[in-house]
Tab-separated table of C-alpha atoms in Angstrom:
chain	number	residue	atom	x	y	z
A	11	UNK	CA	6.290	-15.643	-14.842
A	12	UNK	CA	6.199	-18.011	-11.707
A	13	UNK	CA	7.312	-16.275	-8.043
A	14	UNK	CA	7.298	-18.646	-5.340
A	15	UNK	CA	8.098	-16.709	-1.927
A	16	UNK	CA	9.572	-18.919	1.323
A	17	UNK	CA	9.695	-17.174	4.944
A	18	UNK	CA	8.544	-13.683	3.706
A	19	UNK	CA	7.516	-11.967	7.205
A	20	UNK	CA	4.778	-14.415	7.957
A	21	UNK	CA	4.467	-16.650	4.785
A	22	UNK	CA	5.897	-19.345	5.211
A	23	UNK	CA	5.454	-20.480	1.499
A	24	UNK	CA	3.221	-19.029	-1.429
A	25	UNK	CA	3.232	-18.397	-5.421
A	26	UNK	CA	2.344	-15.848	-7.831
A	27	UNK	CA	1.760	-16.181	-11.754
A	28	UNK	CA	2.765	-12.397	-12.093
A	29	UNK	CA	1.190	-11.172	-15.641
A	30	UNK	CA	0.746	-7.993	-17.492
A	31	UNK	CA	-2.034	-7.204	-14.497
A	32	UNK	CA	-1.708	-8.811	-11.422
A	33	UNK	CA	-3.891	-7.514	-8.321
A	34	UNK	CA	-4.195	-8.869	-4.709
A	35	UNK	CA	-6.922	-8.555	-2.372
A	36	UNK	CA	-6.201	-9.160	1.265
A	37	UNK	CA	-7.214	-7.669	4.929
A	38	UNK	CA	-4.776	-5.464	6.812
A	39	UNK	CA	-1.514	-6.792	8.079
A	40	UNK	CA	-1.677	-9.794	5.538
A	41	UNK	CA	1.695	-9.180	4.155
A	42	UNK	CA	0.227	-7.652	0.682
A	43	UNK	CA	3.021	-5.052	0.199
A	44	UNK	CA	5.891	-7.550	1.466
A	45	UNK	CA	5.055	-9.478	-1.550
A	46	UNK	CA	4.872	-6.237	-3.641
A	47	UNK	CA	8.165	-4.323	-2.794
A	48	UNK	CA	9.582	-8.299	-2.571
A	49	UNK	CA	9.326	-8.735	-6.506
A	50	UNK	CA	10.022	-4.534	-6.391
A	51	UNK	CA	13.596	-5.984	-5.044
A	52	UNK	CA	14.092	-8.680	-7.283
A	53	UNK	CA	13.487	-6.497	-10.158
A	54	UNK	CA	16.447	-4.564	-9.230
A	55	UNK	CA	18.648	-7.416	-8.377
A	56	UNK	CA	18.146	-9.680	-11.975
A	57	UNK	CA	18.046	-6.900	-13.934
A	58	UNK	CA	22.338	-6.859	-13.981
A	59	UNK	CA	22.378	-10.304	-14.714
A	60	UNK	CA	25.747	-11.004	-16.563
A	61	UNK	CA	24.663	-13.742	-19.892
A	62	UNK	CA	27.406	-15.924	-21.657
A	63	UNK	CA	25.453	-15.836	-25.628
A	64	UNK	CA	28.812	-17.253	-27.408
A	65	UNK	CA	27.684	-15.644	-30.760
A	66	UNK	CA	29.056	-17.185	-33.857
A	67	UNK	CA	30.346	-14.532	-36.209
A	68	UNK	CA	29.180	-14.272	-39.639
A	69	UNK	CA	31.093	-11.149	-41.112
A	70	UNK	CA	33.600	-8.877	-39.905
A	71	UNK	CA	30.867	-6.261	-37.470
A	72	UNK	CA	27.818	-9.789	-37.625
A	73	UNK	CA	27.267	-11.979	-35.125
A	74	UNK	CA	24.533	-14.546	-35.055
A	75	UNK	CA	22.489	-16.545	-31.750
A	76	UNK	CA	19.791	-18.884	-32.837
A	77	UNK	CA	16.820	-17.764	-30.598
A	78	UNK	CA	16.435	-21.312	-29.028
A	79	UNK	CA	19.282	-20.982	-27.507
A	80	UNK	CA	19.129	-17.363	-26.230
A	81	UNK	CA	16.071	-19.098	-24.470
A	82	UNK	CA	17.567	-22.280	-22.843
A	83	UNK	CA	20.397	-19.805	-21.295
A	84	UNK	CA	18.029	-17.150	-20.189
A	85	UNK	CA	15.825	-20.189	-18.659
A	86	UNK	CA	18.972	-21.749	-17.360
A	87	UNK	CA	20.132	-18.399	-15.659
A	88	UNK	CA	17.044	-17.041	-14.097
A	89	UNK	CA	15.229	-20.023	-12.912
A	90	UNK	CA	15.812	-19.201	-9.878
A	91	UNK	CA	15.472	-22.115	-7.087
A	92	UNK	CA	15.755	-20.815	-3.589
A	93	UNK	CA	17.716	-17.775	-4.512
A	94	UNK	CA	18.435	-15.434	-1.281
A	95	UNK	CA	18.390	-11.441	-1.811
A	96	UNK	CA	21.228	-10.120	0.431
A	97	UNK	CA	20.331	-6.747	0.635
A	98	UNK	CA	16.464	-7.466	1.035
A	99	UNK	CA	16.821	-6.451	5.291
A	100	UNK	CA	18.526	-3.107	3.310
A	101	UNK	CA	15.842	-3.174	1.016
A	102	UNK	CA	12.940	-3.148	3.361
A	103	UNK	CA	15.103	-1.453	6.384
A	104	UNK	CA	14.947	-3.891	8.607
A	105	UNK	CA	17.531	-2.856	11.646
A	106	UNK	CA	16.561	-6.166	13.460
A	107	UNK	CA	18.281	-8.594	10.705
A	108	UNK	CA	15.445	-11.120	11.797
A	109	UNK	CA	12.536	-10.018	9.573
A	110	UNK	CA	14.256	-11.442	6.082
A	111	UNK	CA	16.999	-13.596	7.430
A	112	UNK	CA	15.257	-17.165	6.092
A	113	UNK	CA	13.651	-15.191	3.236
A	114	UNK	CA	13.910	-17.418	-0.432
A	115	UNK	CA	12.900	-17.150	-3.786
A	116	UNK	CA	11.823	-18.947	-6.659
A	117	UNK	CA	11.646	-17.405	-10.182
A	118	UNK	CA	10.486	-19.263	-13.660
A	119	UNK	CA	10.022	-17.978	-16.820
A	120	UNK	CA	7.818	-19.031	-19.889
A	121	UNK	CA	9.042	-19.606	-22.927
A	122	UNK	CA	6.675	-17.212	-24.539
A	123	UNK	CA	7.677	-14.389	-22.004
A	124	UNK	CA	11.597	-15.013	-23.448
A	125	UNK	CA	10.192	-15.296	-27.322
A	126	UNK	CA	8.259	-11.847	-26.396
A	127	UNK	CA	11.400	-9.865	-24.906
A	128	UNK	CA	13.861	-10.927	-27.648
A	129	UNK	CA	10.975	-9.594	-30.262
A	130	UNK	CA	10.821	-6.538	-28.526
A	131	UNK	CA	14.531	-5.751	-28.590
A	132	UNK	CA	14.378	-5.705	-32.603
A	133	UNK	CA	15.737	-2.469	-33.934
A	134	UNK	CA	17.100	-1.153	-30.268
A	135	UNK	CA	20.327	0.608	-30.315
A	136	UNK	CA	22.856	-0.306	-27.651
A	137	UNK	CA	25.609	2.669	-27.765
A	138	UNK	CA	28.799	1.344	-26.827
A	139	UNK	CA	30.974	4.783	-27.260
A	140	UNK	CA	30.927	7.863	-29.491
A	141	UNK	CA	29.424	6.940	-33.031
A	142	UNK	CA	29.315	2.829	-31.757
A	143	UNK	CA	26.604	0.915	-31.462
A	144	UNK	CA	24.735	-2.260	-31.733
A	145	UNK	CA	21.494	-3.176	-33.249
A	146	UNK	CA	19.436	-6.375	-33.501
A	147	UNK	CA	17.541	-8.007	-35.627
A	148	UNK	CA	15.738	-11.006	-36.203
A	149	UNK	CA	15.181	-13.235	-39.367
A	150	UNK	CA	13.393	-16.595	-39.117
A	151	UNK	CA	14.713	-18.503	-35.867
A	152	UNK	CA	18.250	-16.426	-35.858
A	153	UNK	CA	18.667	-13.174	-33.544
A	154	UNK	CA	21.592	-10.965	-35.499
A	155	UNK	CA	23.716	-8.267	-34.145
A	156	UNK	CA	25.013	-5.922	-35.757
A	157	UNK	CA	28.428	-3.643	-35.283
A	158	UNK	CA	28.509	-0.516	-36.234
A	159	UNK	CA	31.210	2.288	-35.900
A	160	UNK	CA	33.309	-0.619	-34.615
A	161	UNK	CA	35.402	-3.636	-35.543
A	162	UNK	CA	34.449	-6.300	-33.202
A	163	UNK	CA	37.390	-8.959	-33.029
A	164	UNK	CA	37.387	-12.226	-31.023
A	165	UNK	CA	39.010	-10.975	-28.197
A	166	UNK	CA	36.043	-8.865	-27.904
A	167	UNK	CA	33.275	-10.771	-27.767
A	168	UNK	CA	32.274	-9.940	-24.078
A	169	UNK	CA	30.768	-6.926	-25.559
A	170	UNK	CA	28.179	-9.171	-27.395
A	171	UNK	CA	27.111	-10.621	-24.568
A	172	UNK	CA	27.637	-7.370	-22.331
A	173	UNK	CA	25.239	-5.549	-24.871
A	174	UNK	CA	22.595	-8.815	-25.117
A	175	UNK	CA	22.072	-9.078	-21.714
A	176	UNK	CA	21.999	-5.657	-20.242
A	177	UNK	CA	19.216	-5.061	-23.606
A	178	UNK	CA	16.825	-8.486	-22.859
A	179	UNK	CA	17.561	-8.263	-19.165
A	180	UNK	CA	16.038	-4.482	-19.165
A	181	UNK	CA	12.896	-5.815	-21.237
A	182	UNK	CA	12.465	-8.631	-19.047
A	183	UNK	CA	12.797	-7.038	-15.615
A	184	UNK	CA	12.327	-3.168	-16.693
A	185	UNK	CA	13.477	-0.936	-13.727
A	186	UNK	CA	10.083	-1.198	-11.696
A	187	UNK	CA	8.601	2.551	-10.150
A	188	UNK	CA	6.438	1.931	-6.790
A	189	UNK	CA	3.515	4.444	-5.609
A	190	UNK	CA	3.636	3.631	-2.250
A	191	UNK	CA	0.423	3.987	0.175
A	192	UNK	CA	2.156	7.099	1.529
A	193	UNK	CA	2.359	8.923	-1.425
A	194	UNK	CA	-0.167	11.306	-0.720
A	195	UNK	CA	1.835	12.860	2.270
A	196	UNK	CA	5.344	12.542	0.299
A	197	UNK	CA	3.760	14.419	-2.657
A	198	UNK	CA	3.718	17.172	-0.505
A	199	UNK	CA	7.147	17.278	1.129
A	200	UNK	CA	9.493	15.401	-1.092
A	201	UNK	CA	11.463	18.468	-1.466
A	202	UNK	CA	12.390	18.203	2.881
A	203	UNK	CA	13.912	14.760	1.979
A	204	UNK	CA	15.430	14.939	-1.567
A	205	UNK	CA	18.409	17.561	-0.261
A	206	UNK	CA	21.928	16.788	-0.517
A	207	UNK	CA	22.786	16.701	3.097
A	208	UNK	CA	19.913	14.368	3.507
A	209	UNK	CA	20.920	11.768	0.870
A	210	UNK	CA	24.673	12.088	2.175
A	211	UNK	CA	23.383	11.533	6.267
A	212	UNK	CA	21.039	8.878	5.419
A	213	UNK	CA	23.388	6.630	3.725
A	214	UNK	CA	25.901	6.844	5.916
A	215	UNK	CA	23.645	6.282	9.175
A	216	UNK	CA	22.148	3.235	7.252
A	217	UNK	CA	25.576	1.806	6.735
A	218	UNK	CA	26.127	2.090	10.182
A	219	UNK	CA	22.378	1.004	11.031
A	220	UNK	CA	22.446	-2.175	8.891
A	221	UNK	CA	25.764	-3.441	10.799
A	222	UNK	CA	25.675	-5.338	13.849
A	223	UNK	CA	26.517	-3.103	16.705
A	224	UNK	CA	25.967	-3.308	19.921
A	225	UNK	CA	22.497	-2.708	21.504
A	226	UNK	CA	24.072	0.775	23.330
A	227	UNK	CA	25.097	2.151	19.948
A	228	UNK	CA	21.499	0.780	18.804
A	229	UNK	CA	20.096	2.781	20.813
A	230	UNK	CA	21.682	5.955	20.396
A	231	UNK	CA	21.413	5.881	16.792
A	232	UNK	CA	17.852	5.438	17.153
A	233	UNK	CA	17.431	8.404	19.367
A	234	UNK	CA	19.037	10.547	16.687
A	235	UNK	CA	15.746	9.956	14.400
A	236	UNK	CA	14.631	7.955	11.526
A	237	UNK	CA	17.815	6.596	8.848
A	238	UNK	CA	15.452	6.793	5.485
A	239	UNK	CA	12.577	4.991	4.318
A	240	UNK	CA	12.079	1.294	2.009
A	241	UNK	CA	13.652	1.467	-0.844
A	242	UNK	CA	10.558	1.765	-3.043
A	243	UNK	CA	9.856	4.594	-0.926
A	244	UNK	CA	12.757	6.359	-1.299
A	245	UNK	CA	13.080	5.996	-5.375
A	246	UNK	CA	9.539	7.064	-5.326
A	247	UNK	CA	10.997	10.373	-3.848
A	248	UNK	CA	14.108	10.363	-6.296
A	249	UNK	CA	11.042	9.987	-8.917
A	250	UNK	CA	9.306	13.275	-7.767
A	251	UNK	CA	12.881	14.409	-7.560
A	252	UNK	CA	13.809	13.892	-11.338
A	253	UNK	CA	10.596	14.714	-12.365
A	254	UNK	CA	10.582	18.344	-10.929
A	255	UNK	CA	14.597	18.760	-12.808
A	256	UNK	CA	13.417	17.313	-15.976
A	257	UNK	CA	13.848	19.914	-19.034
A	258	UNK	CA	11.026	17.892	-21.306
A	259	UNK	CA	8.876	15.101	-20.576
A	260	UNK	CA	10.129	11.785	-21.644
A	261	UNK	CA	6.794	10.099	-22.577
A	262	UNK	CA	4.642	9.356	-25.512
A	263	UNK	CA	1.546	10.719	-26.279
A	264	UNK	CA	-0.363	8.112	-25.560
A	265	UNK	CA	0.646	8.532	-22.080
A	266	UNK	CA	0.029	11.837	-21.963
A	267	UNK	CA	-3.627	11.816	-23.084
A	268	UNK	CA	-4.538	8.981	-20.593
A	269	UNK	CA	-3.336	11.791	-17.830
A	270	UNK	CA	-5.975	14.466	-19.511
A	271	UNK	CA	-8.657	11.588	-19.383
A	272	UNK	CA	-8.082	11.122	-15.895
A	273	UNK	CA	-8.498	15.255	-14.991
A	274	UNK	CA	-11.264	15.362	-17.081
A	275	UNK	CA	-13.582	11.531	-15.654
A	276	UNK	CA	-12.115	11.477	-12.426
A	277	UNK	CA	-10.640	15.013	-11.161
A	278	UNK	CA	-13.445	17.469	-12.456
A	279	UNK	CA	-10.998	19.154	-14.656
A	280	UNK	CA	-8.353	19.907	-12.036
A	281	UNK	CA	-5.369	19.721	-13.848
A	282	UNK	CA	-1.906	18.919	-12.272
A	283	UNK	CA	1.084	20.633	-13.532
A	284	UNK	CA	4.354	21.620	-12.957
A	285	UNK	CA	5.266	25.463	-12.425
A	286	UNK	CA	8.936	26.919	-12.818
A	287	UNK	CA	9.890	28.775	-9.610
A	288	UNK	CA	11.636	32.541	-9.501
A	289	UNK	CA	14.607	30.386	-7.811
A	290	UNK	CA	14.655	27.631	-9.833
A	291	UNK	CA	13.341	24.186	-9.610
A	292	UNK	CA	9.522	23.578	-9.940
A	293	UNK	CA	6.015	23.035	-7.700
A	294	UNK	CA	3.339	20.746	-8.732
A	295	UNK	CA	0.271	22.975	-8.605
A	296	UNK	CA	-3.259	22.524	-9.442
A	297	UNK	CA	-5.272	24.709	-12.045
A	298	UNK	CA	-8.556	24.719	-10.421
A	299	UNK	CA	-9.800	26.910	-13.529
A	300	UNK	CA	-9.091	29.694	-15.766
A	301	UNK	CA	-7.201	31.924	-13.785
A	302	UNK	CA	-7.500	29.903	-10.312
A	303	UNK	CA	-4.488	28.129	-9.594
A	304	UNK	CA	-3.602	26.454	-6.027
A	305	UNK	CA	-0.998	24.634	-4.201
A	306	UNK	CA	-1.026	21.021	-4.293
A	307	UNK	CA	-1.765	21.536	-0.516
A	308	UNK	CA	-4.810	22.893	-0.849
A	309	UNK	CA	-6.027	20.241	-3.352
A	310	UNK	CA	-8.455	17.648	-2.723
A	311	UNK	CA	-6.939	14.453	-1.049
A	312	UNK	CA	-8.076	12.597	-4.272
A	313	UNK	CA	-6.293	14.916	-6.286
A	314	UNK	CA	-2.799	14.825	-4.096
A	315	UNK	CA	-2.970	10.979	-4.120
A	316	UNK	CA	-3.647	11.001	-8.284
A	317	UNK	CA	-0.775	13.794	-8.686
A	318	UNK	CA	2.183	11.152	-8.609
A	319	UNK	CA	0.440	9.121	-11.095
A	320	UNK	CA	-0.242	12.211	-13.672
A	321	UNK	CA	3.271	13.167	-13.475
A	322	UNK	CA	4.278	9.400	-14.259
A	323	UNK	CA	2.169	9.726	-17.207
A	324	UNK	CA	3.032	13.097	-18.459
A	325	UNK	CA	6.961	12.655	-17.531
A	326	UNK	CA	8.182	9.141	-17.643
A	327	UNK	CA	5.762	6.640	-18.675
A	328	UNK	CA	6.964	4.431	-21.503
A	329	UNK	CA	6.253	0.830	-22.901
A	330	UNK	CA	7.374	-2.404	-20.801
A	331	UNK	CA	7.623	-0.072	-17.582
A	332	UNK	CA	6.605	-1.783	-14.303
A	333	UNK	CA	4.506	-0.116	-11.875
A	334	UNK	CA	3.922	-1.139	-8.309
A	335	UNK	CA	0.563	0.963	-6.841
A	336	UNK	CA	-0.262	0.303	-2.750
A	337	UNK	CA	-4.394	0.605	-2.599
A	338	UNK	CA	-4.520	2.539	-5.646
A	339	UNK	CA	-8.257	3.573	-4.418
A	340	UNK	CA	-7.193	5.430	-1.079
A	341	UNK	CA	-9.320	8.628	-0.808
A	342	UNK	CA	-11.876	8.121	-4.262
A	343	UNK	CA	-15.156	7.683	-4.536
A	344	UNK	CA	-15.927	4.235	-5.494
A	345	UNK	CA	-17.559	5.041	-9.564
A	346	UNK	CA	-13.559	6.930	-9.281
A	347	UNK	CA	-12.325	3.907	-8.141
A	348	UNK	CA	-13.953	2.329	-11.351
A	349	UNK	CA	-12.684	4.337	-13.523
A	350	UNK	CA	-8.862	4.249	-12.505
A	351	UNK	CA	-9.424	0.712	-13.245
A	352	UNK	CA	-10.490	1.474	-16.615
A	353	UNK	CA	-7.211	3.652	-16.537
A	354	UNK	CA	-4.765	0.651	-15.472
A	355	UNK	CA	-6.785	-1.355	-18.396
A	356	UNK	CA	-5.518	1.017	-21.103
A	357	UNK	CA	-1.886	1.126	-19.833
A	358	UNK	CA	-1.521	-2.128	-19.641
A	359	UNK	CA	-2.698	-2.523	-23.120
A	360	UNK	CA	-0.127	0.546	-23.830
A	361	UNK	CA	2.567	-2.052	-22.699
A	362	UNK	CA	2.580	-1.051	-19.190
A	363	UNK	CA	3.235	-4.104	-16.300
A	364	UNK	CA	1.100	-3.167	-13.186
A	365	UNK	CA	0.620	-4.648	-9.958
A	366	UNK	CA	-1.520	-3.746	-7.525
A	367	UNK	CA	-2.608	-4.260	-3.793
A	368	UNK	CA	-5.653	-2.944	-3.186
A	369	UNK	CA	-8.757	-3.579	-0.060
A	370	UNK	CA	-11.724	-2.076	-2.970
A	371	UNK	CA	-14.891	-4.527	-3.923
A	372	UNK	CA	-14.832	-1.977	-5.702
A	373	UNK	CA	-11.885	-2.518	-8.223
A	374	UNK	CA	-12.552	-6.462	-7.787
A	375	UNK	CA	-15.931	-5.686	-9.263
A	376	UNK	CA	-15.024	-4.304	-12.097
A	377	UNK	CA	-12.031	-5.972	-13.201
A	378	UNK	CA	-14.776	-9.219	-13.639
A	379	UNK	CA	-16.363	-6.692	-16.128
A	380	UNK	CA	-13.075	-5.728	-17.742
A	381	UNK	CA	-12.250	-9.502	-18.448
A	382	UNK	CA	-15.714	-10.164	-19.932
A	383	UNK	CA	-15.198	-7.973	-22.912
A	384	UNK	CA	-15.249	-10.056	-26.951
A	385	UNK	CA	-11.607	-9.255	-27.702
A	386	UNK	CA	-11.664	-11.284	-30.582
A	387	UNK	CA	-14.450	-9.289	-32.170
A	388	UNK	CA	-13.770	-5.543	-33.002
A	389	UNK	CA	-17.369	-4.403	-33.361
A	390	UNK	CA	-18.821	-6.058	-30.729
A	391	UNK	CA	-16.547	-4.851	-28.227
A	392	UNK	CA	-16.802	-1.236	-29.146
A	393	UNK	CA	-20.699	-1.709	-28.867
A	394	UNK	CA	-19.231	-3.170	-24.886
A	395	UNK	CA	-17.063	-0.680	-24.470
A	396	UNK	CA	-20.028	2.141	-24.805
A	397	UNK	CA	-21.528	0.478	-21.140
A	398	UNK	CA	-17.528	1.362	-19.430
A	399	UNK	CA	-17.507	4.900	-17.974
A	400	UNK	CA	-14.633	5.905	-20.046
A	401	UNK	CA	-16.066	4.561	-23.306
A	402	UNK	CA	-13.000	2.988	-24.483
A	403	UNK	CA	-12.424	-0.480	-25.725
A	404	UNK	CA	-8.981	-0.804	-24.718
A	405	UNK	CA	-9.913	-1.089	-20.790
A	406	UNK	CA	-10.665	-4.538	-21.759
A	407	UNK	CA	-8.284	-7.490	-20.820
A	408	UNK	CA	-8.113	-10.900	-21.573
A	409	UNK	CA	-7.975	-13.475	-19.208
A	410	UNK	CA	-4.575	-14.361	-19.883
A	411	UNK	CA	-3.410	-10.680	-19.217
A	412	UNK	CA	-4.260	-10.850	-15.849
A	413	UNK	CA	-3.684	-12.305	-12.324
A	414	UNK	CA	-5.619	-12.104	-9.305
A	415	UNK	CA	-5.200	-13.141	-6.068
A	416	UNK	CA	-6.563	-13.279	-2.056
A	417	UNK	CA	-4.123	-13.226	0.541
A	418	UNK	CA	-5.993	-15.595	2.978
A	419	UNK	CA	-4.050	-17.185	6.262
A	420	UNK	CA	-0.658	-16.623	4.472
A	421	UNK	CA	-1.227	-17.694	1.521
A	422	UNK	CA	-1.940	-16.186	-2.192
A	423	UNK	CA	-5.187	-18.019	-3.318
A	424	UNK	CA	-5.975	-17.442	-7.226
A	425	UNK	CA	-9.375	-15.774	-7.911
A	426	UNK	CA	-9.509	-16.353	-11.284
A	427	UNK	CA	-11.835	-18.848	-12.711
A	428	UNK	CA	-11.665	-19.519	-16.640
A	429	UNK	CA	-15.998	-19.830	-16.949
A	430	UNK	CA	-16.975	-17.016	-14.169
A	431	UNK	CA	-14.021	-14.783	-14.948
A	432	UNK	CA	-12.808	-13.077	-11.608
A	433	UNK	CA	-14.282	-14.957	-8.204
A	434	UNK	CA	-13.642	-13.015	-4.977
A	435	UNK	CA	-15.731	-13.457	-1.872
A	436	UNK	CA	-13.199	-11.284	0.700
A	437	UNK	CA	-15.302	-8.285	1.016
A	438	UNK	CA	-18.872	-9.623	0.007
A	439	UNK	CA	-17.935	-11.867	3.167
A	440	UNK	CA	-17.932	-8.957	5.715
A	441	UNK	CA	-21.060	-7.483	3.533
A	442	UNK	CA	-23.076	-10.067	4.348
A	443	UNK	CA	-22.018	-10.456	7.727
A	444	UNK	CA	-22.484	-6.643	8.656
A	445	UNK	CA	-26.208	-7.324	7.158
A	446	UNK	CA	-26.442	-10.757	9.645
A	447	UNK	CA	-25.747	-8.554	12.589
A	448	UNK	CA	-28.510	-5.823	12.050
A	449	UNK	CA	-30.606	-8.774	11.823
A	450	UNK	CA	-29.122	-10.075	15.394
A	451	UNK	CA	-29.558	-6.701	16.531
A	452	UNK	CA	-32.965	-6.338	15.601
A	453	UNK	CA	-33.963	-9.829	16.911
A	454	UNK	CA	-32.984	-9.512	20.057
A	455	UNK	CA	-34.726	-5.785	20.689
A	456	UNK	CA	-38.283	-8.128	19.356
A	457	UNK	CA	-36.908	-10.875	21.740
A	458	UNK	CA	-36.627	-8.635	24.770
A	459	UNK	CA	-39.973	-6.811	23.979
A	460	UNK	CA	-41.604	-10.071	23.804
A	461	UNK	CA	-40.612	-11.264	27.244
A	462	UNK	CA	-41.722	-7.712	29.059
């Protein structure tokens, strides 16, 4: 999938293959996360994209779409040239309406990313009312769906194409979930800023605050305090929110094991977990050890920053989810930093989409290694997999899984190369010029000891 970005803060213009992994590298203040929470936005804008399928019907509750041309209209409607998000100043909070106001977008799919999200829809349910529902399947080059519980006439064939979209348009752009950079301090308070009297103040103030009033009434809205956060930000916090209400966790098991390999390899056992309160509700705590257990609070800063992350795994994680993680390495040692690599490796293979900004030689490092794995041989990756610090072969990506990029003067430049895997020089750069200066240091202390 092909993102090209025009007048995004200061890019002028730039592009982005986004894959199953994508990761960029940058310096500070290189507009990293405005391309992050950017595709964060058009995710939630595409996703209630409205599809005419025209369906021919075969029986009374059967209608039939030959899968080339569920393609050509899903090409047609979301290659995108120079599409404008409205709301993005909304999105991002931008009270100036200067930030965004030029901001475009391109957007192309792949034929094979269409083919892959039309396969995955096969035997999905699409409830329609009590005891109706549609299901798909697919025989040869023909996509069927079927009726049941209801008699679909002509005049109703907008629920087809209602169902169809909202289903392929959901596997295509999945509602996306952001850890933001300050998720360690939000962890901790989300509970201050999830109230109703908060939610019902800040969206009226931002109503107000996204208008164009005068520059008096600017100003005295702004010495009333902050409206709200980015979007990303604040569904992070409606996360946390949901989370804590949430009678059972809605995950697989798969998910739910990766969260015990990650308290076992990374936290030292320290488990996070939610505890029912006398009053109702819950608290993320920390079991330090049998019969120890402590406030988040009082946790490591390695563990607070991990704790969203576990309860994604253990609460909501499922397949074709996107996840958007700001420097996913804040506050861990760098062999920690490896290893939540390894993590990322596994969920992606576990049908998870993740993008990630990050500043860690670290995680560039070892996603070269991750890449280098024999995917095409079974036993000979397992014997690779043994020299990864979680031991398991499904860290390993291909190539074609994954995207990485430098933000460098503005621009995204590609890092991968097909015969040396991933090629970054960003860090190893100030490396070797950090070295060069102990060297000029060093020099001229000889120099002046010379000349006395």
């Amino acid at each position: 999938m092909n993102i090209k970005f025009y007048n995004l803060g200061k890019i002028k213009e730039t592009e982005l293959d986004l894959r199953p992994m994508t990761v960029i590298i940058g310096p500070n203040n290189s507009n990293k996360t405005y391309i992050a929470y950017s595709i964060y936005a058009l995710w939630e804008n595409l996703g209630d994209l409205h599809i005419r399928f025209n369906g021919k019907q075969i029986e009374r509750n059967l209608w039939s779409l030959p899968i080339d041309n569920c393609i050509s209209l899903l090409q047609t409607n979301y290659s995108l040239k120079n599409a404008a998000l409205g709301n993005l100043e909304n999105f991002f909070q931008d009270s100036s309406h200067q930030l965004f106001a030029k901001t475009r977008f391109g957007l192309t799919l792949s034929n094979e990313e269409i083919r892959q999200a039309i396969d995955r829809i096969v035997a999905t349910k699409v409830s329609l009312r009590k005891d109706q529902a549609l299901s798909f399947s697919i025989k040869e080059d023909t996509l069927s769906v079927q009726a049941e519980g209801y008699n679909l006439q002509s005049p109703r064939e907008h629920l087809i194409d209602s169902a169809l979209s909202a289903v392929i348009c959901q596997t295509i752009f999945p509602f996306p979930l952001a850890l933001p950079a300050e998720r360690n301090a939000f962890v901790l308070i989300y509970k201050l800023l999830s109230n109703r009297r908060y939610k019902l103040l800040k969206e009226t103030r931002r109503q107000i605050f996204n208008s164009r009033v005068s520059n008096k009434k600017m100003e005295l809205l702004k010495e009333q305090g902050d409206i709200g956060y980015p979007k990303p930000i604040e569904d992070f916090l409606d996360f946390l929110t949901d989370v804590e209400m949430a009678k059972e966790p809605d995950t697989d098991q798969e998910f739910q094991k990766l969260a015990n390999d990650i308290e076992r390899h990374i936290q030292n056992r320290n488990k996070v977990y939610l505890n029912p309160m006398n009053l109702g509700g819950k608290e993320i705590r920390v079991r330090v050890k049998k019969g120890l257990d402590i406030d988040l609070h009082n946790a490591s800063s390695s563990i607070r920053q991990l704790a969203p992350l576990l309860l994604y795994l253990r609460y909501r994680a499922k397949k074709n989810d996107f996840l958007i993680i700001d420097e996913p390495e804040m506050n861990l040692h760098p062999e920690s930093q490896a290893k939540l690599l390894e993590v990322f490796g596994i969920m992606v293979n576990l049908g998870v989409r993740i993008l990630i900004t990050t500043h860690s030689p670290y995680l560039m490092s070892h996603l070269n290694n991750l890449v280098s794995g024999t995917l095409i041989t079974p036993k000979i990756l397992k014997d690779q997999a043994a020299s990864l610090y979680l031991k398991d072969s499904r860290a390993f990506l291909s190539m074609n899984q994954v995207s990485a990029y430098e933000m460098r003067r503005n621009k995204l430049r590609s890092l991968k190369d097909e015969d040396y895997g991933i090629c970054w020089d960003t860090l190893s750069d100030v490396s070797s010029d950090i070295q060069q200066k102990y060297f000029e240091i060093y020099e001229k202390e000889e120099k002046i000891r010379e000349e006395e």
